[in-house]
């Protein structure tokens, strides 16, 4: 994975390192990987797709970059050998100390260029702000009225505040603001594209406030009315393209006004108006976290308060008022931190990109850009960061701090001199889940954040530090360029479809005080409790349980403000500990311990007393699950049970999308398992057979190794073989040979796949040195193996020249004898001069592949499956998808297995998948986004490659790009040839795969993100057929694997096979017989020069045909090339063109009995 794109060759690389010498870096970048990177960065920053292959930026570059491939820049000799200046030397030293490579430094500099604001934009924004200022100061006053009498507001504007309960004391009038100040990131120069927000604090004059405005939302309502009046005047002005309301960070208590300029600049900037009180209006001590400012009687609309009832503290409410009083002091605090500290600006830009890519920086209780700025200022104050540091060092130090500090346990405080009267950190910890106190010592900056969200930030920071320290990973790409949507980052995801159900949860949990504190927002009140409930229920199974951030979109000023339920469905993500996620038992404390009662209350009636092997009697919960696939869904049972028990959330409101896709790899009629068990029984049978082969008596040479090569033996066969025994009535028998033949009248018998095994025989001087003789010796071994297995183990065998088929436990194993020197002998070539030389021949290559490389790959992937239990199922989903898109003949199974292995071995920035579905989503993403043109995909099986090897592979790859396959996959045993992708996929097929995978990913994620619609995820497994020219429809009777199709047929034909009963005297089933494959082979032999044929081998009912455009061009008449063509005259010359009608008729004739109809899409092509 090295350091980004491939390094440049030789001296040019030096130039990339030494940096800016009169645009020399630019010269070096003109045709370099960074250029492509830069392009992609630009795209990411603006949220558009990066151009394929790094597209050309300027006319000059187009000339050098051959069709998007990368080339080193040309520099004159004088420039190449200049000694570096002192500035360059210091940069080199810094680069060496800090970055893994000079590339990372260049990438970061480019990213910063892309996301920071240009000067010309700033001038426009400043002019816009001046106009807003002059409009505000000229705004008319209004007469004083009761707060509840809002008739003075015109019809065209609604108060942006949920006034529940409506009645409240107090009076209001509008006076022009006392002052306007720009606050926030714009002045500090740390705001980043794509969204430029400028925050403006509008100070409301003292005259509009009365005593006790801190109580019962009076202040909040005045603030909302103040903004409503401004909005109503601004909406008439020509200056603005749009005037809208929004909630600040989706917090209902804090409406703000959004202003955007007119015309084409509308997207350029959003000015956010925050109304805030004049300094010194409120006494700070009224708002300590333990004080109450919302009276229960008012909130419950009771006429008189209850006798002697104490009022609960309202820390969140208090915090929301305090935030408005410290806007300016925060600005001063941050600007003094950022003074003479250029690295802070860069570091903050990087941190904001980092947060955006992880979807942590928007919504209610988010880790916002402002929060991260305050955190950097805190680290500066504590000397964890110094003003000399570069942006990259600031990023690293901040991530390091986040990774190692849990603010939900030990909060941090920015206040310098501790005033004895101020609340202490413990007071804050009692009131809030996450604590980070601002410089005034009053405001908790993380008031709305849940502990589970902070733990996610902490987890991401830990993961990011590991990635930055790993030399094998391109840290820049993983940390700053890869988005981490929840669907691809978490193993299981579920949605709470109807958030309104949380009202009932608040009742059941008796959260009245929390509701008062949060202004009736039941989502905010219940969310921390839901999150901690799930975290406790899944402790031990899940590394991380987190939730999406509730977000409320902006709304027009004449609309009612959004209700609490308008946040839409809430989404929860679970990240598993693979070893324990699927355990059936939840063991509790011993029955006589005091904790037992707590355990029983937590789990409800699911908890029961059990006696364990060590004699202890404990409380325990046992979950029902028989198959591997059901065990993977135990977390779903836990989630549903706990939410119903403690929160009264009905099952119908939970949409659990952890395993929706697995239905496409279900096997057999019983719809319970997804074939893992079948796979294990195949492997057991194989293990037993290989033991028997090792111990065979009477062989002239011993068996030195037995290696499986069939995908089922590495757990990646889409539909693992099922034990079979033929029903004789479906066959005609050849008495003399004890053989069966499929009967013509009956449907085609079930497909029996031969499981190929390589048997290595020991070397000996007796082996001949001639290739024909070796083949005969091998044939003799095949005969003898069959005989000995029959005698010693009573196995039914059927020997052939190239292999022996063994029928065991209902499976058919195909043994192939191998001799380790045979490939070498096949390479021998005698030159005309009589010299002996060795060179690769097609035959030797094929044999090496079968007897050396494939067994190695199978055993490596078998090992990977032992480490990552869902590797096999992910491969199977991926292959099922490739096959469903009719492309399984155009890309090898081994290639797909390696692509999936890459996701498990190099998951950065994610963790390795722990559910097949998330693995499959990442597979589609890898196919669609990997830059196949400019990078090799390096799959480091068994950690066999070092950092240096990877760099070498990349350099050689760039040098030889034009001669290499379009999809290049390197592994430790195959670094230069990419043997699994040599022949296929072709460039066109790869292009088609990319289009299909990005479309499938988009469609799938859309479905999984929308729990309110029907989630028919099989949609992406149904291929678009409008792309093809001819469709050949097949007769389902003769499709042996018909039951494997994506939409399983309701009734299928009996295939003449029953599950195996261990009979010894049995006639051998027909092996590897699939009429459709035989038909396809005939079609390709006959018409491969005219057309391409596509088919889904797992039960597809259609063969799709695509004409080759070149073959439709009229060609001069030659007797030798008349196959499938007819003669016509064109401009008085005899030419031949394809005889389409005859060809279509041939399709039917060739497939008589198998072909139902041939549908020609004539509107697609003309002759």
PDB file of N, CA, C and O in Angstrom, residues 829-873:
ATOM      1  N   UNK A 829      12.978 -26.676 -24.470  1.00  0.00           N
ATOM      2  CA  UNK A 829      12.846 -26.483 -25.915  1.00  0.00           C
ATOM      3  C   UNK A 829      14.226 -26.730 -26.527  1.00  0.00           C
ATOM      4  O   UNK A 829      15.233 -26.256 -26.000  1.00  0.00           O
ATOM      5  N   UNK A 830      14.280 -27.490 -27.643  1.00  0.00           N
ATOM      6  CA  UNK A 830      15.580 -27.720 -28.298  1.00  0.00           C
ATOM      7  C   UNK A 830      15.680 -26.762 -29.482  1.00  0.00           C
ATOM      8  O   UNK A 830      14.811 -26.715 -30.352  1.00  0.00           O
ATOM      9  N   UNK A 831      16.753 -25.952 -29.478  1.00  0.00           N
ATOM     10  CA  UNK A 831      16.927 -24.981 -30.571  1.00  0.00           C
ATOM     11  C   UNK A 831      17.456 -25.721 -31.815  1.00  0.00           C
ATOM     12  O   UNK A 831      17.977 -26.837 -31.691  1.00  0.00           O
ATOM     13  N   UNK A 832      17.354 -25.073 -33.001  1.00  0.00           N
ATOM     14  CA  UNK A 832      17.863 -25.719 -34.231  1.00  0.00           C
ATOM     15  C   UNK A 832      19.326 -26.140 -34.089  1.00  0.00           C
ATOM     16  O   UNK A 832      19.769 -27.099 -34.713  1.00  0.00           O
ATOM     17  N   UNK A 833      20.129 -25.442 -33.262  1.00  0.00           N
ATOM     18  CA  UNK A 833      21.546 -25.812 -33.121  1.00  0.00           C
ATOM     19  C   UNK A 833      21.721 -26.999 -32.183  1.00  0.00           C
ATOM     20  O   UNK A 833      22.846 -27.392 -31.879  1.00  0.00           O
ATOM     21  N   UNK A 834      20.602 -27.490 -31.652  1.00  0.00           N
ATOM     22  CA  UNK A 834      20.708 -28.641 -30.759  1.00  0.00           C
ATOM     23  C   UNK A 834      20.928 -28.254 -29.301  1.00  0.00           C
ATOM     24  O   UNK A 834      21.203 -29.096 -28.451  1.00  0.00           O
ATOM     25  N   UNK A 835      20.827 -26.938 -28.968  1.00  0.00           N
ATOM     26  CA  UNK A 835      20.978 -26.496 -27.584  1.00  0.00           C
ATOM     27  C   UNK A 835      19.658 -26.731 -26.836  1.00  0.00           C
ATOM     28  O   UNK A 835      18.582 -26.597 -27.408  1.00  0.00           O
ATOM     29  N   UNK A 836      19.772 -27.005 -25.531  1.00  0.00           N
ATOM     30  CA  UNK A 836      18.562 -27.188 -24.720  1.00  0.00           C
ATOM     31  C   UNK A 836      18.303 -25.887 -23.971  1.00  0.00           C
ATOM     32  O   UNK A 836      19.187 -25.390 -23.262  1.00  0.00           O
ATOM     33  N   UNK A 837      17.144 -25.281 -24.156  1.00  0.00           N
ATOM     34  CA  UNK A 837      16.881 -24.099 -23.333  1.00  0.00           C
ATOM     35  C   UNK A 837      15.486 -24.177 -22.721  1.00  0.00           C
ATOM     36  O   UNK A 837      14.630 -24.924 -23.189  1.00  0.00           O
ATOM     37  N   UNK A 838      15.315 -23.412 -21.637  1.00  0.00           N
ATOM     38  CA  UNK A 838      14.044 -23.454 -20.929  1.00  0.00           C
ATOM     39  C   UNK A 838      13.261 -22.181 -21.203  1.00  0.00           C
ATOM     40  O   UNK A 838      13.797 -21.086 -21.062  1.00  0.00           O
ATOM     41  N   UNK A 839      12.029 -22.325 -21.627  1.00  0.00           N
ATOM     42  CA  UNK A 839      11.190 -21.127 -21.728  1.00  0.00           C
ATOM     43  C   UNK A 839       9.737 -21.509 -21.429  1.00  0.00           C
ATOM     44  O   UNK A 839       9.331 -22.641 -21.635  1.00  0.00           O
ATOM     45  N   UNK A 840       8.979 -20.498 -20.902  1.00  0.00           N
ATOM     46  CA  UNK A 840       7.579 -20.773 -20.552  1.00  0.00           C
ATOM     47  C   UNK A 840       6.797 -21.178 -21.790  1.00  0.00           C
ATOM     48  O   UNK A 840       6.854 -20.497 -22.806  1.00  0.00           O
ATOM     49  N   UNK A 841       6.069 -22.267 -21.684  1.00  0.00           N
ATOM     50  CA  UNK A 841       5.141 -22.610 -22.760  1.00  0.00           C
ATOM     51  C   UNK A 841       3.734 -22.539 -22.181  1.00  0.00           C
ATOM     52  O   UNK A 841       3.571 -22.520 -20.962  1.00  0.00           O
ATOM     53  N   UNK A 842       2.756 -22.496 -23.036  1.00  0.00           N
ATOM     54  CA  UNK A 842       1.361 -22.400 -22.588  1.00  0.00           C
ATOM     55  C   UNK A 842       1.047 -23.587 -21.665  1.00  0.00           C
ATOM     56  O   UNK A 842       0.427 -23.447 -20.622  1.00  0.00           O
ATOM     57  N   UNK A 843       1.557 -24.772 -22.053  1.00  0.00           N
ATOM     58  CA  UNK A 843       1.268 -25.994 -21.301  1.00  0.00           C
ATOM     59  C   UNK A 843       1.894 -25.945 -19.909  1.00  0.00           C
ATOM     60  O   UNK A 843       1.261 -26.266 -18.902  1.00  0.00           O
ATOM     61  N   UNK A 844       3.162 -25.482 -19.863  1.00  0.00           N
ATOM     62  CA  UNK A 844       3.844 -25.452 -18.557  1.00  0.00           C
ATOM     63  C   UNK A 844       3.197 -24.423 -17.646  1.00  0.00           C
ATOM     64  O   UNK A 844       3.068 -24.617 -16.445  1.00  0.00           O
ATOM     65  N   UNK A 845       2.782 -23.302 -18.231  1.00  0.00           N
ATOM     66  CA  UNK A 845       2.135 -22.254 -17.444  1.00  0.00           C
ATOM     67  C   UNK A 845       0.857 -22.794 -16.803  1.00  0.00           C
ATOM     68  O   UNK A 845       0.598 -22.611 -15.615  1.00  0.00           O
ATOM     69  N   UNK A 846       0.072 -23.478 -17.630  1.00  0.00           N
ATOM     70  CA  UNK A 846      -1.204 -24.018 -17.168  1.00  0.00           C
ATOM     71  C   UNK A 846      -0.982 -25.022 -16.031  1.00  0.00           C
ATOM     72  O   UNK A 846      -1.688 -25.008 -15.021  1.00  0.00           O
ATOM     73  N   UNK A 847       0.033 -25.870 -16.193  1.00  0.00           N
ATOM     74  CA  UNK A 847       0.300 -26.898 -15.189  1.00  0.00           C
ATOM     75  C   UNK A 847       0.783 -26.276 -13.876  1.00  0.00           C
ATOM     76  O   UNK A 847       0.370 -26.683 -12.785  1.00  0.00           O
ATOM     77  N   UNK A 848       1.660 -25.267 -13.977  1.00  0.00           N
ATOM     78  CA  UNK A 848       2.129 -24.590 -12.762  1.00  0.00           C
ATOM     79  C   UNK A 848       0.956 -23.956 -12.028  1.00  0.00           C
ATOM     80  O   UNK A 848       0.871 -24.000 -10.808  1.00  0.00           O
ATOM     81  N   UNK A 849       0.066 -23.349 -12.811  1.00  0.00           N
ATOM     82  CA  UNK A 849      -1.097 -22.709 -12.221  1.00  0.00           C
ATOM     83  C   UNK A 849      -1.899 -23.732 -11.415  1.00  0.00           C
ATOM     84  O   UNK A 849      -2.258 -23.498 -10.262  1.00  0.00           O
ATOM     85  N   UNK A 850      -2.141 -24.904 -12.043  1.00  0.00           N
ATOM     86  CA  UNK A 850      -2.996 -25.908 -11.397  1.00  0.00           C
ATOM     87  C   UNK A 850      -2.336 -26.578 -10.209  1.00  0.00           C
ATOM     88  O   UNK A 850      -2.979 -26.865  -9.216  1.00  0.00           O
ATOM     89  N   UNK A 851      -1.015 -26.873 -10.331  1.00  0.00           N
ATOM     90  CA  UNK A 851      -0.414 -27.715  -9.298  1.00  0.00           C
ATOM     91  C   UNK A 851       0.373 -26.928  -8.250  1.00  0.00           C
ATOM     92  O   UNK A 851       0.648 -27.442  -7.178  1.00  0.00           O
ATOM     93  N   UNK A 852       0.743 -25.661  -8.556  1.00  0.00           N
ATOM     94  CA  UNK A 852       1.512 -24.884  -7.576  1.00  0.00           C
ATOM     95  C   UNK A 852       0.734 -23.687  -7.055  1.00  0.00           C
ATOM     96  O   UNK A 852       0.503 -23.541  -5.863  1.00  0.00           O
ATOM     97  N   UNK A 853       0.334 -22.813  -7.989  1.00  0.00           N
ATOM     98  CA  UNK A 853      -0.231 -21.535  -7.558  1.00  0.00           C
ATOM     99  C   UNK A 853      -1.622 -21.675  -6.964  1.00  0.00           C
ATOM    100  O   UNK A 853      -1.939 -21.071  -5.945  1.00  0.00           O
ATOM    101  N   UNK A 854      -2.463 -22.473  -7.605  1.00  0.00           N
ATOM    102  CA  UNK A 854      -3.831 -22.594  -7.115  1.00  0.00           C
ATOM    103  C   UNK A 854      -3.880 -23.251  -5.721  1.00  0.00           C
ATOM    104  O   UNK A 854      -4.569 -22.756  -4.826  1.00  0.00           O
ATOM    105  N   UNK A 855      -3.101 -24.347  -5.482  1.00  0.00           N
ATOM    106  CA  UNK A 855      -3.102 -24.905  -4.122  1.00  0.00           C
ATOM    107  C   UNK A 855      -2.604 -23.888  -3.088  1.00  0.00           C
ATOM    108  O   UNK A 855      -3.149 -23.800  -1.981  1.00  0.00           O
ATOM    109  N   UNK A 856      -1.567 -23.100  -3.449  1.00  0.00           N
ATOM    110  CA  UNK A 856      -1.051 -22.096  -2.492  1.00  0.00           C
ATOM    111  C   UNK A 856      -2.140 -21.058  -2.180  1.00  0.00           C
ATOM    112  O   UNK A 856      -2.387 -20.721  -1.024  1.00  0.00           O
ATOM    113  N   UNK A 857      -2.800 -20.591  -3.242  1.00  0.00           N
ATOM    114  CA  UNK A 857      -3.855 -19.595  -3.041  1.00  0.00           C
ATOM    115  C   UNK A 857      -4.966 -20.182  -2.167  1.00  0.00           C
ATOM    116  O   UNK A 857      -5.446 -19.543  -1.222  1.00  0.00           O
ATOM    117  N   UNK A 858      -5.360 -21.416  -2.462  1.00  0.00           N
ATOM    118  CA  UNK A 858      -6.449 -22.034  -1.709  1.00  0.00           C
ATOM    119  C   UNK A 858      -6.085 -22.163  -0.235  1.00  0.00           C
ATOM    120  O   UNK A 858      -6.881 -21.842   0.639  1.00  0.00           O
ATOM    121  N   UNK A 859      -4.837 -22.579   0.053  1.00  0.00           N
ATOM    122  CA  UNK A 859      -4.494 -22.738   1.470  1.00  0.00           C
ATOM    123  C   UNK A 859      -4.367 -21.371   2.160  1.00  0.00           C
ATOM    124  O   UNK A 859      -4.757 -21.217   3.307  1.00  0.00           O
ATOM    125  N   UNK A 860      -3.855 -20.354   1.435  1.00  0.00           N
ATOM    126  CA  UNK A 860      -3.755 -19.010   2.048  1.00  0.00           C
ATOM    127  C   UNK A 860      -5.139 -18.470   2.392  1.00  0.00           C
ATOM    128  O   UNK A 860      -5.355 -17.915   3.469  1.00  0.00           O
ATOM    129  N   UNK A 861      -6.067 -18.628   1.448  1.00  0.00           N
ATOM    130  CA  UNK A 861      -7.414 -18.087   1.689  1.00  0.00           C
ATOM    131  C   UNK A 861      -8.154 -18.909   2.735  1.00  0.00           C
ATOM    132  O   UNK A 861      -8.964 -18.392   3.495  1.00  0.00           O
ATOM    133  N   UNK A 862      -7.852 -20.209   2.793  1.00  0.00           N
ATOM    134  CA  UNK A 862      -8.424 -21.057   3.843  1.00  0.00           C
ATOM    135  C   UNK A 862      -7.967 -20.520   5.202  1.00  0.00           C
ATOM    136  O   UNK A 862      -8.746 -20.432   6.152  1.00  0.00           O
ATOM    137  N   UNK A 863      -6.694 -20.116   5.265  1.00  0.00           N
ATOM    138  CA  UNK A 863      -6.169 -19.535   6.505  1.00  0.00           C
ATOM    139  C   UNK A 863      -6.850 -18.214   6.843  1.00  0.00           C
ATOM    140  O   UNK A 863      -7.140 -17.912   8.006  1.00  0.00           O
ATOM    141  N   UNK A 864      -7.115 -17.414   5.800  1.00  0.00           N
ATOM    142  CA  UNK A 864      -7.767 -16.115   6.006  1.00  0.00           C
ATOM    143  C   UNK A 864      -9.164 -16.322   6.588  1.00  0.00           C
ATOM    144  O   UNK A 864      -9.625 -15.569   7.452  1.00  0.00           O
ATOM    145  N   UNK A 865      -9.837 -17.376   6.124  1.00  0.00           N
ATOM    146  CA  UNK A 865     -11.184 -17.682   6.620  1.00  0.00           C
ATOM    147  C   UNK A 865     -11.123 -18.034   8.117  1.00  0.00           C
ATOM    148  O   UNK A 865     -12.038 -17.711   8.869  1.00  0.00           O
ATOM    149  N   UNK A 866     -10.019 -18.686   8.539  1.00  0.00           N
ATOM    150  CA  UNK A 866      -9.907 -19.035   9.964  1.00  0.00           C
ATOM    151  C   UNK A 866      -9.770 -17.764  10.823  1.00  0.00           C
ATOM    152  O   UNK A 866     -10.264 -17.711  11.935  1.00  0.00           O
ATOM    153  N   UNK A 867      -9.109 -16.735  10.258  1.00  0.00           N
ATOM    154  CA  UNK A 867      -8.958 -15.480  11.022  1.00  0.00           C
ATOM    155  C   UNK A 867     -10.225 -14.642  10.963  1.00  0.00           C
ATOM    156  O   UNK A 867     -10.596 -13.997  11.937  1.00  0.00           O
ATOM    157  N   UNK A 868     -10.859 -14.593   9.788  1.00  0.00           N
ATOM    158  CA  UNK A 868     -12.036 -13.735   9.599  1.00  0.00           C
ATOM    159  C   UNK A 868     -13.214 -14.601   9.173  1.00  0.00           C
ATOM    160  O   UNK A 868     -13.348 -14.919   7.994  1.00  0.00           O
ATOM    161  N   UNK A 869     -14.079 -14.957  10.127  1.00  0.00           N
ATOM    162  CA  UNK A 869     -15.129 -15.946   9.828  1.00  0.00           C
ATOM    163  C   UNK A 869     -16.073 -15.538   8.695  1.00  0.00           C
ATOM    164  O   UNK A 869     -16.728 -16.397   8.123  1.00  0.00           O
ATOM    165  N   UNK A 870     -16.170 -14.245   8.354  1.00  0.00           N
ATOM    166  CA  UNK A 870     -17.137 -13.895   7.292  1.00  0.00           C
ATOM    167  C   UNK A 870     -16.465 -13.721   5.934  1.00  0.00           C
ATOM    168  O   UNK A 870     -17.121 -13.346   4.970  1.00  0.00           O
ATOM    169  N   UNK A 871     -15.163 -14.047   5.849  1.00  0.00           N
ATOM    170  CA  UNK A 871     -14.472 -13.893   4.563  1.00  0.00           C
ATOM    171  C   UNK A 871     -15.165 -14.711   3.463  1.00  0.00           C
ATOM    172  O   UNK A 871     -15.470 -14.210   2.384  1.00  0.00           O
ATOM    173  N   UNK A 872     -15.443 -15.987   3.772  1.00  0.00           N
ATOM    174  CA  UNK A 872     -16.040 -16.864   2.762  1.00  0.00           C
ATOM    175  C   UNK A 872     -17.376 -16.342   2.272  1.00  0.00           C
ATOM    176  O   UNK A 872     -17.637 -16.267   1.062  1.00  0.00           O
ATOM    177  N   UNK A 873     -18.232 -15.949   3.219  1.00  0.00           N
ATOM    178  CA  UNK A 873     -19.576 -15.495   2.820  1.00  0.00           C
ATOM    179  C   UNK A 873     -19.501 -14.205   2.008  1.00  0.00           C
ATOM    180  O   UNK A 873     -20.302 -13.998   1.097  1.00  0.00           O
TER     181      UNK A 873
END
